[in-house]
Coordinates of C-alpha atoms in Angstrom, one line a residue:
M1 CA 124.5 106.4 91.8
L2 CA 121.6 106.8 94.3
P3 CA 122.2 107.5 97.7
E4 CA 120.5 104.6 98.8
S5 CA 123.0 102.2 97.2
G6 CA 125.5 102.2 99.9
M7 CA 123.1 102.3 102.8
K8 CA 122.2 99.1 104.7
G9 CA 120.0 98.5 108.0
S10 CA 118.7 101.2 110.2
T11 CA 120.7 103.7 108.2
L12 CA 118.7 102.5 105.0
R13 CA 115.2 102.5 106.8
L14 CA 115.9 105.7 108.5
F15 CA 117.0 107.4 105.1
R16 CA 113.5 106.2 103.4
V17 CA 111.4 107.3 106.3
T18 CA 113.1 110.9 106.0
K19 CA 112.7 110.7 102.2
I20 CA 109.1 109.6 102.3
M21 CA 108.3 112.4 104.9
L22 CA 110.0 115.2 102.4
L23 CA 108.3 113.7 99.6
S24 CA 104.8 113.7 101.5
V25 CA 105.4 117.5 102.4
R26 CA 106.3 118.6 98.9
G27 CA 103.7 116.6 97.5
F28 CA 101.2 118.3 100.1
V29 CA 102.6 121.4 98.3
D30 CA 102.6 120.7 94.9
D31 CA 99.0 119.1 95.1
L32 CA 97.6 122.4 96.6
C33 CA 96.4 120.6 99.5
L34 CA 96.1 123.6 101.7
L35 CA 93.6 124.8 99.0
R36 CA 91.9 121.5 98.9
S37 CA 91.3 121.3 102.8
S38 CA 89.9 124.7 102.5
A39 CA 87.3 123.6 100.5
L40 CA 86.6 120.4 102.1
T41 CA 86.1 122.4 105.3
L42 CA 83.5 124.7 103.5
Y43 CA 81.9 121.2 101.9
S44 CA 82.1 119.8 105.3
L45 CA 80.3 123.0 107.1
L46 CA 77.7 123.1 104.3
S47 CA 76.9 119.3 104.7
I48 CA 77.6 118.1 108.4
V49 CA 74.1 118.8 109.4
P50 CA 72.7 116.5 106.6
V51 CA 75.4 114.0 107.3
F52 CA 74.5 113.8 111.0
A53 CA 70.8 113.4 110.2
L54 CA 71.1 110.8 107.9
L55 CA 73.5 108.8 110.6
F56 CA 70.5 109.4 113.3
G57 CA 68.2 108.1 110.6
V58 CA 70.0 105.0 110.2
A59 CA 70.4 104.6 113.9
K60 CA 67.0 105.3 114.7
G61 CA 66.0 102.2 112.5
F62 CA 68.1 100.1 114.4
G63 CA 67.2 101.7 117.9
F64 CA 70.3 102.8 118.9
E65 CA 69.7 106.6 118.3
Q66 CA 70.5 107.9 121.8
M67 CA 73.6 105.5 122.2
L68 CA 74.8 107.2 119.0
K69 CA 74.1 110.6 120.2
E70 CA 76.3 109.7 123.4
R71 CA 79.0 108.5 121.4
I72 CA 79.2 111.5 118.9
L73 CA 79.4 113.7 122.3
E74 CA 82.0 111.5 123.8
Q75 CA 84.0 111.7 120.5
M76 CA 83.3 115.5 120.1
Q77 CA 84.2 116.3 123.7
Q78 CA 86.2 119.3 123.2
Q79 CA 83.4 120.8 120.9
D80 CA 80.6 120.0 123.0
T81 CA 79.0 123.4 122.7
V82 CA 79.3 123.0 118.7
A83 CA 78.3 119.1 119.0
L84 CA 75.1 119.9 120.9
Q85 CA 74.2 122.6 118.5
L86 CA 74.9 120.1 115.5
L87 CA 72.7 117.5 117.0
N88 CA 69.8 119.6 117.5
F89 CA 70.0 120.9 113.9
A90 CA 70.2 117.2 112.8
E91 CA 67.3 116.2 114.8
N92 CA 64.9 119.0 113.4
M93 CA 66.1 118.3 109.7
L94 CA 65.4 114.6 110.5
A95 CA 61.9 115.5 111.8
S96 CA 61.0 117.7 108.8
T97 CA 61.5 114.7 106.3
K98 CA 58.4 112.9 107.3
G99 CA 55.5 112.6 105.1
G100 CA 54.5 114.6 102.2
V101 CA 55.8 115.6 98.6
V102 CA 58.1 118.2 100.3
A103 CA 59.6 115.7 102.6
G104 CA 60.1 113.4 99.7
I105 CA 62.3 116.0 98.2
G106 CA 64.0 116.6 101.5
V107 CA 65.1 113.0 101.5
V108 CA 66.6 113.2 98.1
V109 CA 68.3 116.4 98.8
L110 CA 69.7 114.5 102.2
F111 CA 71.0 111.7 100.3
W112 CA 72.1 113.9 97.5
T113 CA 74.3 116.1 99.9
V114 CA 76.2 113.2 101.6
I115 CA 76.7 111.7 98.3
K116 CA 78.4 115.0 97.0
V117 CA 80.6 115.8 100.4
I118 CA 82.1 112.0 100.1
G119 CA 82.4 112.7 96.2
N120 CA 84.4 115.6 97.1
I121 CA 86.7 113.7 99.3
E122 CA 87.1 111.2 96.7
E123 CA 88.0 113.9 94.1
S124 CA 90.7 115.3 96.8
F125 CA 92.2 111.7 97.3
N126 CA 92.2 110.8 93.6
A127 CA 94.1 113.8 92.8
I128 CA 96.7 112.9 95.2
W129 CA 96.8 109.4 93.6
R130 CA 96.9 110.8 90.1
I131 CA 93.9 109.3 89.3
K132 CA 91.8 111.2 86.5
H133 CA 88.4 109.1 87.0
S134 CA 86.2 108.8 89.9
R135 CA 83.9 106.1 90.6
P136 CA 80.9 105.9 88.4
L137 CA 77.5 107.4 89.4
S138 CA 76.2 103.7 89.9
R139 CA 79.3 102.8 92.2
K140 CA 79.1 106.3 94.4
L141 CA 75.5 105.3 95.1
S142 CA 76.3 101.7 96.2
D143 CA 79.4 102.4 98.1
Y144 CA 79.0 105.7 99.6
L145 CA 75.5 104.6 100.9
A146 CA 76.7 101.4 102.2
L147 CA 79.3 103.7 104.2
M148 CA 76.8 105.6 105.6
F149 CA 74.7 103.0 106.7
L150 CA 77.6 101.2 108.2
A151 CA 79.1 103.9 109.8
P152 CA 76.9 104.4 112.8
I153 CA 76.9 100.9 113.5
L154 CA 81.0 100.5 113.6
L155 CA 81.1 103.7 115.5
I156 CA 78.9 101.9 118.2
I157 CA 80.7 98.9 118.2
S158 CA 83.9 100.3 118.6
S159 CA 82.8 102.6 121.1
S160 CA 80.9 100.0 122.9
I161 CA 84.0 97.7 123.2
T162 CA 86.2 100.7 124.6
V163 CA 83.5 101.2 127.3
F164 CA 83.1 97.6 128.1
L165 CA 86.9 97.1 128.3
K166 CA 87.3 100.4 130.8
T167 CA 84.2 99.3 132.9
Q168 CA 84.9 95.6 133.4
I169 CA 88.8 95.9 133.5
T170 CA 89.2 95.4 137.1
W171 CA 86.9 92.2 137.2
L172 CA 88.7 91.0 134.2
M173 CA 92.5 91.6 135.8
T174 CA 91.2 90.1 139.0
M175 CA 90.1 86.7 137.2
I176 CA 93.2 86.1 135.2
R177 CA 95.5 87.5 138.3
L178 CA 97.6 89.8 136.8
P179 CA 100.7 91.7 138.6
E180 CA 100.7 95.2 139.2
T181 CA 102.8 95.5 136.3
G182 CA 100.5 94.0 133.9
V183 CA 97.7 96.1 135.1
W184 CA 99.6 99.1 134.7
V185 CA 100.2 98.1 131.1
V186 CA 96.6 97.4 130.4
L187 CA 95.5 100.6 131.7
K188 CA 98.1 102.5 129.4
M189 CA 96.9 100.5 126.4
L190 CA 93.3 101.3 127.3
G191 CA 94.0 104.8 127.3
L192 CA 95.5 104.4 123.8
S193 CA 92.3 103.3 122.6
P194 CA 90.9 106.5 120.8
L195 CA 94.3 106.6 119.0
V196 CA 93.7 103.1 118.1
I197 CA 90.1 103.6 116.9
M198 CA 91.0 107.1 114.8
S199 CA 94.2 105.1 113.3
A200 CA 91.6 102.3 112.2
L201 CA 89.3 104.8 110.8
F202 CA 92.0 106.7 108.9
T203 CA 93.4 103.4 107.5
F204 CA 90.1 102.6 106.1
L205 CA 89.3 105.8 104.5
F206 CA 92.7 105.5 102.6
V207 CA 91.8 102.0 101.4
F208 CA 87.9 102.8 100.6
I209 CA 88.0 106.3 99.3
P210 CA 90.5 106.4 96.2
N211 CA 89.3 104.7 93.2
H212 CA 92.5 102.8 93.1
K213 CA 93.8 99.4 94.5
I214 CA 95.5 100.6 97.8
N215 CA 98.3 98.5 99.4
L216 CA 96.9 97.8 103.2
K217 CA 100.4 98.0 104.7
A218 CA 101.0 101.5 103.2
A219 CA 97.5 102.7 104.6
G220 CA 97.8 101.2 107.9
V221 CA 101.4 103.1 108.4
A222 CA 99.6 106.3 107.0
G223 CA 96.6 105.7 109.3
V224 CA 98.8 105.4 112.4
V225 CA 100.7 108.4 111.7
T226 CA 97.8 110.6 110.7
G227 CA 96.0 109.2 114.0
I228 CA 98.6 110.6 116.1
L229 CA 98.8 113.7 114.2
Y230 CA 95.0 114.2 114.7
Q231 CA 95.0 113.2 118.4
T232 CA 97.8 115.7 118.9
L233 CA 95.6 118.2 117.1
Q234 CA 92.7 117.5 119.6
W235 CA 95.1 117.8 122.5
A236 CA 96.2 121.2 121.0
Y237 CA 92.4 122.2 120.3
L238 CA 91.5 121.4 124.2
S239 CA 94.7 123.6 125.4
L240 CA 93.7 126.4 123.1
Q241 CA 90.0 126.2 124.2
I242 CA 90.9 126.4 128.0
G243 CA 93.0 129.5 127.3
A244 CA 90.6 131.3 125.1
S245 CA 88.7 133.3 127.2
S246 CA 89.3 136.5 124.7
Y247 CA 87.3 134.7 122.2
N248 CA 84.2 134.9 124.5
A249 CA 84.5 138.6 124.9
I250 CA 84.5 139.0 121.0
Y251 CA 82.2 136.0 119.9
G252 CA 79.9 135.7 122.9
S253 CA 77.8 132.6 122.4
F254 CA 79.5 131.9 119.1
A255 CA 83.0 131.8 120.9
A256 CA 83.1 128.0 119.9
L257 CA 82.6 128.4 116.1
P258 CA 85.7 130.1 114.9
L259 CA 87.9 127.7 117.1
F260 CA 85.6 124.6 115.6
I261 CA 86.2 125.9 111.9
I262 CA 90.1 126.1 112.6
S263 CA 90.2 122.5 113.9
L264 CA 88.1 121.4 111.0
Q265 CA 90.4 123.2 108.7
M266 CA 93.6 121.4 110.2
G267 CA 92.1 118.0 110.4
W268 CA 91.3 118.2 106.9
M269 CA 95.1 119.3 106.2
I270 CA 96.1 116.3 108.7
V271 CA 94.1 113.8 106.7
L272 CA 95.3 115.0 103.2
F273 CA 99.1 114.7 104.5
G274 CA 98.3 111.5 105.6
C275 CA 97.0 110.5 101.9
E276 CA 100.0 112.1 100.5
M277 CA 102.1 109.6 102.8
C278 CA 100.1 106.7 101.8
F279 CA 100.7 107.6 98.2
Y280 CA 104.4 107.6 98.6
L281 CA 104.6 104.6 100.9
Q282 CA 103.1 102.7 98.2
N283 CA 104.8 104.2 95.3
Y284 CA 108.3 104.9 96.8
A285 CA 110.3 103.1 94.4
S286 CA 108.6 104.9 91.3
Y287 CA 108.8 108.5 93.2
R288 CA 111.9 108.8 95.1
N289 CA 113.8 110.7 92.1
H290 CA 110.8 112.1 90.7
K291 CA 112.1 115.8 90.7
K292 CA 115.7 114.6 89.2
F293 CA 113.9 113.0 86.3
S294 CA 111.0 115.5 85.8
E295 CA 112.1 117.6 82.6
L296 CA 113.9 115.1 80.0
S297 CA 115.2 116.2 76.8
F298 CA 113.2 115.7 73.6
L299 CA 115.9 113.3 72.6
L300 CA 115.2 111.1 75.4
Q301 CA 111.5 111.3 75.6
K302 CA 111.6 110.0 71.4
T303 CA 113.8 107.1 73.0
I304 CA 111.2 106.2 75.7
A305 CA 108.4 106.7 73.6
L306 CA 109.6 104.2 71.2
Q307 CA 110.5 101.7 73.5
A308 CA 106.9 102.0 75.1
M309 CA 105.0 101.9 71.8
R310 CA 107.1 98.7 71.0
L311 CA 105.7 97.1 74.5
L312 CA 102.3 98.1 74.0
A313 CA 102.2 97.0 70.4
L314 CA 103.7 93.5 71.2
R315 CA 101.2 93.2 74.1
F316 CA 98.2 94.0 71.9
I317 CA 99.5 91.5 69.3
N318 CA 100.0 88.6 71.7
K319 CA 96.6 89.8 73.1
K320 CA 98.1 90.5 76.6
P321 CA 96.1 92.9 78.8
P322 CA 97.0 96.6 78.5
L323 CA 99.6 98.1 80.9
T324 CA 99.4 101.1 83.4
T325 CA 102.0 103.9 83.2
A326 CA 103.6 102.2 86.7
D327 CA 103.8 99.0 84.8
I328 CA 105.5 100.4 81.4
A329 CA 108.0 102.1 83.8
R330 CA 108.6 98.9 85.6
E331 CA 109.0 96.8 82.3
L332 CA 111.3 99.3 80.7
A333 CA 113.2 99.7 84.0
V334 CA 112.9 103.3 83.8
P335 CA 111.8 105.9 86.8
I336 CA 107.9 106.5 86.3
A337 CA 108.9 110.1 86.1
C338 CA 110.5 109.7 83.0
V339 CA 107.6 107.8 81.5
Q340 CA 104.6 109.9 82.7
P341 CA 105.5 113.0 80.4
V342 CA 106.0 110.5 77.5
I343 CA 102.8 108.7 77.9
T344 CA 100.9 111.9 78.2
R345 CA 102.4 113.1 74.9
L346 CA 101.9 109.9 73.3
R347 CA 98.3 110.2 74.0
Q348 CA 97.8 113.7 72.8
S349 CA 99.5 112.5 69.6
Q350 CA 96.8 109.9 69.3
L351 CA 99.0 107.1 69.0
I352 CA 97.8 105.5 72.1
V353 CA 94.2 105.3 73.9
E354 CA 93.4 104.7 77.5
V355 CA 91.4 101.6 78.1
K356 CA 88.9 101.9 81.1
T357 CA 88.8 99.0 83.7
D358 CA 86.8 98.2 86.6
E359 CA 89.8 96.9 88.9
G360 CA 90.7 100.5 90.2
E361 CA 94.2 100.3 89.3
G362 CA 94.5 103.5 87.2
A363 CA 94.5 103.8 83.4
R364 CA 95.7 101.4 80.9
F365 CA 96.9 101.7 77.6
Q366 CA 97.0 100.3 74.3
P367 CA 98.2 101.4 70.7
A368 CA 95.4 103.7 68.8
L369 CA 96.6 102.5 65.3
D370 CA 96.8 99.2 63.7
T371 CA 100.2 97.6 64.8
G372 CA 100.9 96.8 61.1
Q373 CA 101.3 100.4 60.3
L374 CA 102.9 101.5 63.4
S375 CA 106.4 102.4 62.0
V376 CA 109.4 104.1 63.7
A377 CA 109.3 107.0 61.3
L378 CA 105.2 107.4 62.2
V379 CA 105.7 107.6 65.9
I380 CA 108.4 110.1 65.6
K381 CA 106.8 112.1 63.0
A382 CA 103.4 112.2 65.4
L383 CA 105.2 113.1 68.2
E384 CA 107.1 116.1 66.9
R385 CA 103.9 117.3 64.9
Q386 CA 102.1 116.9 68.4
G387 CA 100.3 120.5 68.9
Q388 CA 100.1 123.5 66.4
N389 CA 101.6 123.3 63.2
D390 CA 100.2 125.9 61.2
L391 CA 101.3 129.7 61.0
P392 CA 99.5 132.7 59.3
E393 CA 102.6 133.8 58.1
T394 CA 105.9 131.4 57.6
S395 CA 108.2 133.8 55.4
G396 CA 110.4 134.4 58.3
I397 CA 111.0 130.7 58.9
E398 CA 110.7 129.2 55.4
S399 CA 114.3 128.1 54.9
S400 CA 114.5 126.5 58.2
L401 CA 111.4 124.9 57.5
Q402 CA 112.3 123.3 54.3
I403 CA 115.5 121.9 56.2
V404 CA 113.6 120.3 58.8
E405 CA 111.0 118.8 56.4
K406 CA 114.1 117.3 54.7
I407 CA 115.2 115.8 57.6
E408 CA 111.5 114.4 58.3
A409 CA 111.6 112.9 54.6
E410 CA 115.0 111.4 55.3
I411 CA 113.8 109.7 58.5
D412 CA 110.4 108.4 56.8
A413 CA 112.9 107.1 53.9
A414 CA 114.8 105.3 56.3
Y415 CA 112.3 104.1 58.9
G416 CA 109.0 104.4 57.2
R417 CA 108.9 100.6 56.8
H418 CA 110.5 99.7 60.1
L419 CA 107.7 98.5 62.2
I420 CA 107.6 99.6 66.0
C421 CA 107.0 96.0 66.7
D422 CA 110.4 95.0 65.0
Q423 CA 113.6 95.0 66.9
I424 CA 114.7 98.7 67.2
G425 CA 118.3 99.2 66.1
E426 CA 117.8 96.2 63.3

């Protein structure tokens, strides 16, 4: 019996919140998120100047380059020294891409760098979501470049709204005649505007980046938690910077650089943890007992494999859409942790094939063989023979091998004509 079965109300909600947090922490470790955050930190350092240059190029085309610069400095006020250097490098890079063949190559490299860095972020998110295929190149070009063109505009709009409200709040409160308590509440809410903006940004990333259909509610909750953690990191960074006079003695004018790299690494760790949380919020029912069923006996694997093959074969015969692993688990009323290794084994045994779809809902599967030839014996034989079957010298196991082959022959005689589509057990 599951621990949740006897719980109700707030106790159940508290248990689920705790369980999701623990699953997220475990997923963070199992998915090597610490290593992935280090890789993303390196990619970010190598590509941050081209990304800024492209943002400024877009902003310049719309005539708000200076406004974007002010907003970036405002968002990076804890790293103002590094921000000024980055902006200077970005302007120099943008200036070098004007005119000539060399400049044309520079523009191509600029766009390729931006696509590459977002692609690396997508790969990390896809790994967390157990997605094996990234967007095709055509979609990467359209989606990523659209993101880069919209990013500066959205940044300006969100920051401008906040600035407008902060500057006009007194006039607005006078017009609507708010009491002192109301004024205090409004001012406190405005103070939370950076948190709201960051939470919205993370929610958007959790929905947009993975090559998968993401539940908006799960992304929203994960976005808010990630936003709170990120704002806490910014506060800690500011506190550390104030007391980091020893860094000035060691690094001199480069004192801001090691702190910036540390904050960047921590930032990616928080983002990947938020992605883990989003995954488990959306897939809690499937993964809540993942570890408990992670190593099934071969007997149970064969049992689930037969049922899964029958389900897929019947859907194929009835011309219904192929199913994902999660769909199969739901149809069989079996935890997805039990189904995943079975589906992997069926693929390796060449009993099922993956069907590619453009819906971003994960891999779907259908039978790889004629359903009129898919017998129970064939499925069991294929599963048992998956892998290496030949040894250079078998004299030491010859007697046991003959027994196994006799058992296999008896299964074939009993179930060789029993098609998988028939009711198993008839």
